[in-house]
Short mmCIF file of N, CA, C and O in Angstrom, two decimals:
data_model
loop_
_atom_site.label_atom_id
_atom_site.label_comp_id
_atom_site.label_asym_id
_atom_site.label_seq_id
_atom_site.Cartn_x
_atom_site.Cartn_y
_atom_site.Cartn_z
N MET F 1 69.26 21.90 10.22
CA MET F 1 69.45 22.82 11.30
C MET F 1 68.09 23.36 11.74
O MET F 1 67.27 23.75 10.94
N THR F 2 67.90 23.44 13.00
CA THR F 2 66.62 23.92 13.50
C THR F 2 66.64 25.45 13.57
O THR F 2 67.69 26.09 13.43
N LEU F 3 65.47 25.97 13.82
CA LEU F 3 65.31 27.42 13.89
C LEU F 3 66.11 28.01 15.06
O LEU F 3 66.73 29.06 14.92
N ILE F 4 66.10 27.33 16.18
CA ILE F 4 66.83 27.81 17.35
C ILE F 4 68.32 27.83 17.07
O ILE F 4 69.03 28.77 17.45
N ASN F 5 68.83 26.84 16.36
CA ASN F 5 70.25 26.81 16.03
C ASN F 5 70.61 27.94 15.06
O ASN F 5 71.69 28.53 15.17
N LYS F 6 69.71 28.23 14.12
CA LYS F 6 69.97 29.32 13.16
C LYS F 6 70.02 30.67 13.89
O LYS F 6 70.88 31.50 13.62
N ILE F 7 69.06 30.86 14.82
CA ILE F 7 69.03 32.12 15.57
C ILE F 7 70.28 32.24 16.44
O ILE F 7 70.92 33.29 16.50
N GLY F 8 70.66 31.15 17.11
CA GLY F 8 71.86 31.16 17.95
C GLY F 8 73.10 31.44 17.14
O GLY F 8 73.99 32.19 17.56
N SER F 9 73.21 30.84 15.96
CA SER F 9 74.36 31.06 15.08
C SER F 9 74.41 32.51 14.61
O SER F 9 75.48 33.12 14.59
N PHE F 10 73.24 33.06 14.28
CA PHE F 10 73.18 34.46 13.84
C PHE F 10 73.64 35.40 14.96
O PHE F 10 74.40 36.32 14.73
N ILE F 11 73.15 35.14 16.17
CA ILE F 11 73.51 35.98 17.32
C ILE F 11 75.00 35.88 17.61
O ILE F 11 75.66 36.89 17.88
N LEU F 12 75.56 34.70 17.55
CA LEU F 12 76.99 34.54 17.83
C LEU F 12 77.85 35.24 16.79
O LEU F 12 78.89 35.80 17.12
N HIS F 13 77.46 35.19 15.54
CA HIS F 13 78.26 35.81 14.49
C HIS F 13 78.11 37.34 14.45
O HIS F 13 79.00 38.03 14.00
N ASN F 14 76.97 37.84 14.92
CA ASN F 14 76.69 39.28 14.83
C ASN F 14 76.46 39.92 16.19
O ASN F 14 75.79 40.94 16.29
N LYS F 15 77.04 39.36 17.24
CA LYS F 15 76.75 39.85 18.59
C LYS F 15 77.19 41.29 18.79
O LYS F 15 76.51 42.06 19.47
N TYR F 16 78.28 41.70 18.22
CA TYR F 16 78.74 43.08 18.40
C TYR F 16 77.81 44.06 17.68
O TYR F 16 77.50 45.13 18.22
N TRP F 17 77.38 43.72 16.49
CA TRP F 17 76.46 44.59 15.76
C TRP F 17 75.11 44.68 16.47
O TRP F 17 74.51 45.76 16.52
N ILE F 18 74.66 43.59 17.01
CA ILE F 18 73.38 43.59 17.73
C ILE F 18 73.48 44.49 18.96
O ILE F 18 72.59 45.30 19.23
N VAL F 19 74.58 44.39 19.70
CA VAL F 19 74.76 45.23 20.88
C VAL F 19 74.86 46.70 20.49
O VAL F 19 74.29 47.58 21.15
N ILE F 20 75.56 47.01 19.41
CA ILE F 20 75.69 48.39 18.95
C ILE F 20 74.33 48.96 18.55
O ILE F 20 73.97 50.08 18.95
N VAL F 21 73.56 48.20 17.80
CA VAL F 21 72.23 48.67 17.35
C VAL F 21 71.32 48.89 18.55
O VAL F 21 70.64 49.92 18.65
N ILE F 22 71.29 47.94 19.46
CA ILE F 22 70.44 48.09 20.65
C ILE F 22 70.91 49.28 21.49
O ILE F 22 70.09 50.06 21.98
N GLY F 23 72.22 49.45 21.63
CA GLY F 23 72.75 50.58 22.39
C GLY F 23 72.37 51.92 21.77
O GLY F 23 71.98 52.85 22.47
N VAL F 24 72.48 52.02 20.45
CA VAL F 24 72.11 53.26 19.78
C VAL F 24 70.62 53.53 19.95
O VAL F 24 70.21 54.68 20.19
N LEU F 25 69.79 52.51 19.85
CA LEU F 25 68.35 52.70 20.02
C LEU F 25 68.02 53.14 21.44
O LEU F 25 67.19 54.03 21.64
N VAL F 26 68.66 52.53 22.43
CA VAL F 26 68.37 52.89 23.82
C VAL F 26 68.83 54.32 24.10
O VAL F 26 68.09 55.12 24.69
N VAL F 27 70.03 54.65 23.68
CA VAL F 27 70.54 56.00 23.94
C VAL F 27 69.80 57.04 23.10
O VAL F 27 69.52 58.14 23.56
N GLY F 28 69.44 56.68 21.88
CA GLY F 28 68.82 57.64 20.97
C GLY F 28 67.37 57.95 21.27
O GLY F 28 66.89 59.04 20.96
N PHE F 29 66.65 57.03 21.89
CA PHE F 29 65.21 57.22 22.03
C PHE F 29 64.70 57.14 23.45
O PHE F 29 63.49 57.18 23.68
N THR F 30 65.56 57.02 24.45
CA THR F 30 65.10 57.03 25.84
C THR F 30 65.95 58.00 26.65
O THR F 30 67.08 58.31 26.30
N GLY F 31 65.40 58.49 27.72
CA GLY F 31 66.15 59.36 28.63
C GLY F 31 66.07 60.82 28.26
O GLY F 31 65.41 61.24 27.32
N ASP F 32 66.80 61.63 29.05
CA ASP F 32 66.78 63.08 28.88
C ASP F 32 67.60 63.55 27.69
O ASP F 32 67.43 64.66 27.21
N ASN F 33 68.53 62.76 27.23
CA ASN F 33 69.38 63.16 26.11
C ASN F 33 69.00 62.46 24.81
O ASN F 33 69.81 62.35 23.91
N SER F 34 67.77 62.02 24.70
CA SER F 34 67.35 61.31 23.51
C SER F 34 67.14 62.28 22.34
O SER F 34 67.04 63.49 22.51
N ILE F 35 67.06 61.71 21.18
CA ILE F 35 66.83 62.51 19.97
C ILE F 35 65.47 63.19 20.04
O ILE F 35 65.32 64.37 19.71
N LEU F 36 64.46 62.45 20.51
CA LEU F 36 63.12 63.02 20.60
C LEU F 36 63.09 64.18 21.59
O LEU F 36 62.47 65.23 21.33
N GLN F 37 63.75 64.02 22.73
CA GLN F 37 63.80 65.10 23.72
C GLN F 37 64.56 66.30 23.17
O GLN F 37 64.19 67.44 23.40
N HIS F 38 65.62 66.02 22.42
CA HIS F 38 66.39 67.10 21.80
C HIS F 38 65.52 67.89 20.82
O HIS F 38 65.58 69.13 20.79
N LEU F 39 64.70 67.21 20.03
CA LEU F 39 63.81 67.89 19.09
C LEU F 39 62.76 68.73 19.82
O LEU F 39 62.44 69.84 19.40
N GLU F 40 62.24 68.21 20.94
CA GLU F 40 61.28 68.98 21.73
C GLU F 40 61.93 70.23 22.31
O GLU F 40 61.33 71.31 22.30
N TYR F 41 63.16 70.08 22.82
CA TYR F 41 63.87 71.23 23.37
C TYR F 41 64.15 72.27 22.28
O TYR F 41 64.02 73.46 22.50
N GLN F 42 64.53 71.81 21.09
CA GLN F 42 64.82 72.74 20.00
C GLN F 42 63.55 73.49 19.58
O GLN F 42 63.60 74.69 19.31
N ASN F 43 62.42 72.79 19.56
CA ASN F 43 61.15 73.43 19.23
C ASN F 43 60.79 74.49 20.28
O ASN F 43 60.35 75.59 19.95
N GLU F 44 61.02 74.17 21.56
CA GLU F 44 60.74 75.12 22.62
C GLU F 44 61.67 76.33 22.53
O GLU F 44 61.24 77.47 22.74
N ILE F 45 62.93 76.09 22.20
CA ILE F 45 63.89 77.19 22.03
C ILE F 45 63.44 78.11 20.90
O ILE F 45 63.48 79.34 21.02
N ASP F 46 63.00 77.54 19.78
CA ASP F 46 62.53 78.35 18.65
C ASP F 46 61.33 79.20 19.05
O ASP F 46 61.25 80.38 18.70
N ASN F 47 60.39 78.59 19.79
CA ASN F 47 59.21 79.34 20.24
C ASN F 47 59.61 80.48 21.17
O ASN F 47 59.08 81.60 21.07
N LEU F 48 60.54 80.23 22.08
CA LEU F 48 60.97 81.27 23.00
C LEU F 48 61.73 82.38 22.28
O LEU F 48 61.59 83.55 22.63
N GLU F 49 62.53 82.03 21.27
CA GLU F 49 63.23 83.06 20.50
C GLU F 49 62.24 83.93 19.73
O GLU F 49 62.43 85.15 19.64
N ASN F 50 61.17 83.33 19.21
CA ASN F 50 60.13 84.13 18.54
C ASN F 50 59.44 85.06 19.53
O ASN F 50 59.14 86.22 19.21
N GLU F 51 59.20 84.56 20.73
CA GLU F 51 58.57 85.37 21.75
C GLU F 51 59.48 86.53 22.16
O GLU F 51 59.02 87.66 22.35
N ILE F 52 60.77 86.26 22.29
CA ILE F 52 61.74 87.31 22.61
C ILE F 52 61.74 88.37 21.52
O ILE F 52 61.77 89.58 21.80
N SER F 53 61.69 87.94 20.28
CA SER F 53 61.67 88.87 19.16
C SER F 53 60.43 89.76 19.22
O SER F 53 60.51 90.98 18.99
N ASP F 54 59.28 89.16 19.53
CA ASP F 54 58.05 89.94 19.65
C ASP F 54 58.15 90.97 20.77
O ASP F 54 57.75 92.12 20.61
N TYR F 55 58.69 90.55 21.91
CA TYR F 55 58.84 91.48 23.03
C TYR F 55 59.84 92.58 22.72
O TYR F 55 59.69 93.72 23.16
N ASN F 56 60.89 92.26 21.97
CA ASN F 56 61.85 93.29 21.58
C ASN F 56 61.20 94.33 20.66
O ASN F 56 61.50 95.52 20.76
N LYS F 57 60.32 93.89 19.77
CA LYS F 57 59.60 94.83 18.91
C LYS F 57 58.71 95.75 19.75
O LYS F 57 58.66 96.96 19.51
N ILE F 58 58.01 95.17 20.70
CA ILE F 58 57.15 95.98 21.58
C ILE F 58 58.00 96.96 22.37
O ILE F 58 57.63 98.14 22.53
N TYR F 59 59.15 96.52 22.86
CA TYR F 59 60.06 97.38 23.61
C TYR F 59 60.54 98.54 22.74
O TYR F 59 60.56 99.70 23.18
N ASP F 60 60.94 98.24 21.51
CA ASP F 60 61.41 99.29 20.60
C ASP F 60 60.32 100.32 20.32
O ASP F 60 60.58 101.53 20.29
N GLU F 61 59.09 99.83 20.11
CA GLU F 61 57.98 100.75 19.86
C GLU F 61 57.73 101.63 21.10
O GLU F 61 57.46 102.83 20.97
N SER F 62 57.81 101.04 22.27
CA SER F 62 57.60 101.80 23.51
C SER F 62 58.69 102.84 23.71
O SER F 62 58.42 103.97 24.13
N GLN F 63 59.92 102.47 23.42
CA GLN F 63 61.04 103.42 23.53
C GLN F 63 60.86 104.58 22.56
O GLN F 63 61.12 105.73 22.90
N HIS F 64 60.40 104.27 21.36
CA HIS F 64 60.14 105.32 20.37
C HIS F 64 59.05 106.26 20.88
O HIS F 64 59.16 107.50 20.76
N THR F 65 58.01 105.69 21.46
CA THR F 65 56.92 106.51 21.99
C THR F 65 57.41 107.39 23.13
O THR F 65 57.05 108.57 23.22
N ILE F 66 58.22 106.83 24.01
CA ILE F 66 58.76 107.61 25.13
C ILE F 66 59.61 108.77 24.63
O ILE F 66 59.49 109.90 25.11
N LYS F 67 60.47 108.52 23.65
CA LYS F 67 61.30 109.59 23.10
C LYS F 67 60.44 110.66 22.44
O LYS F 67 60.73 111.85 22.53
N MET F 68 59.37 110.21 21.77
CA MET F 68 58.49 111.15 21.10
C MET F 68 57.78 112.03 22.14
O MET F 68 57.65 113.24 21.95
N ILE F 69 57.36 111.44 23.25
CA ILE F 69 56.69 112.21 24.30
C ILE F 69 57.66 113.21 24.93
O ILE F 69 57.28 114.35 25.24
N GLN F 70 58.91 112.81 25.10
CA GLN F 70 59.89 113.69 25.76
C GLN F 70 60.30 114.86 24.87
O GLN F 70 60.67 115.91 25.37
N THR F 71 60.25 114.70 23.56
CA THR F 71 60.73 115.76 22.67
C THR F 71 59.62 116.61 22.07
O THR F 71 59.86 117.77 21.75
N ASP F 72 58.43 116.06 21.92
CA ASP F 72 57.35 116.78 21.26
C ASP F 72 56.22 117.03 22.26
O ASP F 72 55.62 116.09 22.77
N PRO F 73 55.88 118.29 22.53
CA PRO F 73 54.82 118.56 23.51
C PRO F 73 53.43 118.13 23.02
O PRO F 73 52.54 117.88 23.83
N HIS F 74 53.24 118.01 21.73
CA HIS F 74 51.94 117.61 21.19
C HIS F 74 51.83 116.09 21.05
O HIS F 74 50.78 115.60 20.66
N ALA F 75 52.86 115.38 21.37
CA ALA F 75 52.85 113.93 21.20
C ALA F 75 51.89 113.25 22.15
O ALA F 75 51.25 112.26 21.79
N ILE F 76 51.76 113.76 23.36
CA ILE F 76 50.84 113.15 24.33
C ILE F 76 49.42 113.23 23.80
O ILE F 76 48.67 112.26 23.86
N THR F 77 49.05 114.36 23.26
CA THR F 77 47.72 114.52 22.68
C THR F 77 47.53 113.59 21.50
O THR F 77 46.48 112.93 21.37
N LYS F 78 48.53 113.49 20.65
CA LYS F 78 48.44 112.63 19.48
C LYS F 78 48.28 111.16 19.89
O LYS F 78 47.43 110.45 19.36
N ILE F 79 49.08 110.71 20.86
CA ILE F 79 49.00 109.32 21.31
C ILE F 79 47.66 109.05 21.98
O ILE F 79 47.03 108.01 21.75
N ALA F 80 47.19 109.99 22.80
CA ALA F 80 45.91 109.81 23.47
C ALA F 80 44.78 109.70 22.45
O ALA F 80 43.87 108.89 22.60
N ARG F 81 44.84 110.50 21.41
CA ARG F 81 43.78 110.46 20.39
C ARG F 81 43.85 109.19 19.54
O ARG F 81 42.82 108.57 19.27
N GLU F 82 45.05 108.80 19.11
CA GLU F 82 45.17 107.67 18.20
C GLU F 82 45.04 106.32 18.91
O GLU F 82 44.34 105.44 18.44
N LYS F 83 45.70 106.18 20.04
CA LYS F 83 45.76 104.87 20.68
C LYS F 83 44.59 104.63 21.63
O LYS F 83 44.06 103.53 21.71
N TYR F 84 44.20 105.65 22.35
CA TYR F 84 43.18 105.48 23.38
C TYR F 84 41.84 106.12 23.02
O TYR F 84 40.93 106.13 23.83
N LEU F 85 41.73 106.65 21.80
CA LEU F 85 40.49 107.23 21.27
C LEU F 85 39.93 108.31 22.20
O LEU F 85 38.72 108.44 22.37
N MET F 86 40.80 109.10 22.79
CA MET F 86 40.36 110.21 23.62
C MET F 86 40.05 111.41 22.73
O MET F 86 40.54 111.50 21.62
N LYS F 87 39.21 112.27 23.25
CA LYS F 87 38.80 113.43 22.46
C LYS F 87 38.71 114.66 23.35
O LYS F 87 38.64 114.56 24.56
N ALA F 88 38.68 115.78 22.68
CA ALA F 88 38.46 117.03 23.40
C ALA F 88 36.96 117.16 23.68
O ALA F 88 36.13 116.47 23.10
N ASP F 89 36.60 118.06 24.58
CA ASP F 89 35.20 118.20 24.97
C ASP F 89 34.30 118.67 23.83
O ASP F 89 33.12 118.36 23.80
N ASP F 90 34.85 119.42 22.89
CA ASP F 90 34.02 120.02 21.85
C ASP F 90 34.09 119.28 20.52
O ASP F 90 33.80 119.86 19.48
N GLU F 91 34.45 118.01 20.51
CA GLU F 91 34.54 117.29 19.24
C GLU F 91 33.97 115.89 19.37
O GLU F 91 33.83 115.34 20.45
N ASP F 92 33.66 115.28 18.22
CA ASP F 92 33.16 113.92 18.15
C ASP F 92 34.19 113.05 17.43
O ASP F 92 34.91 113.52 16.55
N ILE F 93 34.21 111.78 17.78
CA ILE F 93 35.13 110.84 17.14
C ILE F 93 34.32 109.79 16.42
O ILE F 93 33.36 109.25 16.95
N PHE F 94 34.72 109.52 15.19
CA PHE F 94 34.10 108.48 14.40
C PHE F 94 35.14 107.39 14.14
O PHE F 94 36.23 107.68 13.66
N VAL F 95 34.80 106.16 14.46
CA VAL F 95 35.70 105.03 14.25
C VAL F 95 35.17 104.25 13.06
O VAL F 95 34.04 103.76 13.06
N PHE F 96 36.00 104.13 12.03
CA PHE F 96 35.61 103.40 10.84
C PHE F 96 36.11 101.97 10.94
O PHE F 96 37.25 101.72 11.30
N SER F 97 35.25 101.05 10.60
CA SER F 97 35.60 99.63 10.67
C SER F 97 35.74 99.07 9.27
O SER F 97 35.04 99.49 8.34
N THR F 98 36.64 98.13 9.11
CA THR F 98 36.82 97.48 7.81
C THR F 98 36.00 96.20 7.71
O THR F 98 36.08 95.51 6.71
N ASP F 99 35.23 95.87 8.76
CA ASP F 99 34.39 94.68 8.71
C ASP F 99 33.20 94.96 7.79
O ASP F 99 32.54 95.98 7.89
N HIS F 100 32.94 94.04 6.91
CA HIS F 100 31.83 94.19 5.97
C HIS F 100 30.75 93.18 6.35
O HIS F 100 30.96 91.98 6.28
N LYS F 101 29.60 93.71 6.74
CA LYS F 101 28.46 92.85 7.06
C LYS F 101 27.40 93.10 6.00
O LYS F 101 26.89 94.20 5.88
N HIS F 102 27.10 92.07 5.28
CA HIS F 102 26.07 92.18 4.24
C HIS F 102 24.85 91.40 4.71
O HIS F 102 24.71 90.23 4.45
N GLU F 103 23.98 92.09 5.41
CA GLU F 103 22.77 91.44 5.90
C GLU F 103 21.68 91.56 4.86
O GLU F 103 21.45 92.60 4.28
N GLY F 104 21.03 90.44 4.61
CA GLY F 104 19.92 90.42 3.66
C GLY F 104 20.37 90.24 2.22
O GLY F 104 19.55 90.06 1.35
N ILE F 105 21.65 90.27 1.93
CA ILE F 105 22.14 90.05 0.58
C ILE F 105 22.77 88.68 0.50
O ILE F 105 23.64 88.33 1.27
N ASN F 106 22.32 87.88 -0.44
CA ASN F 106 22.86 86.51 -0.59
C ASN F 106 23.85 86.45 -1.70
O ASN F 106 23.82 86.88 -2.72
#
């Protein structure tokens, strides 16, 4: 039997399996509904959910600050001093840094 006859015989006996495998490969790895596209979409969804979570945290902190300003008359001064480093006319502000620079020491 020649090689061409063996290949033809194999194709005839397994034609349905060959079509199924090729169909699954085409559907699974090409087009908008492919497995690869699905994984990319899922990764993008996860990133957007993390971003939403971060924005919700910022929103909650802002709401807390707003409530604090509305209820406490000294809160505006406290926020201005802590967040924006504002000071009164008769005082000095010192900002301490945690960066350690060791110049000249090896």
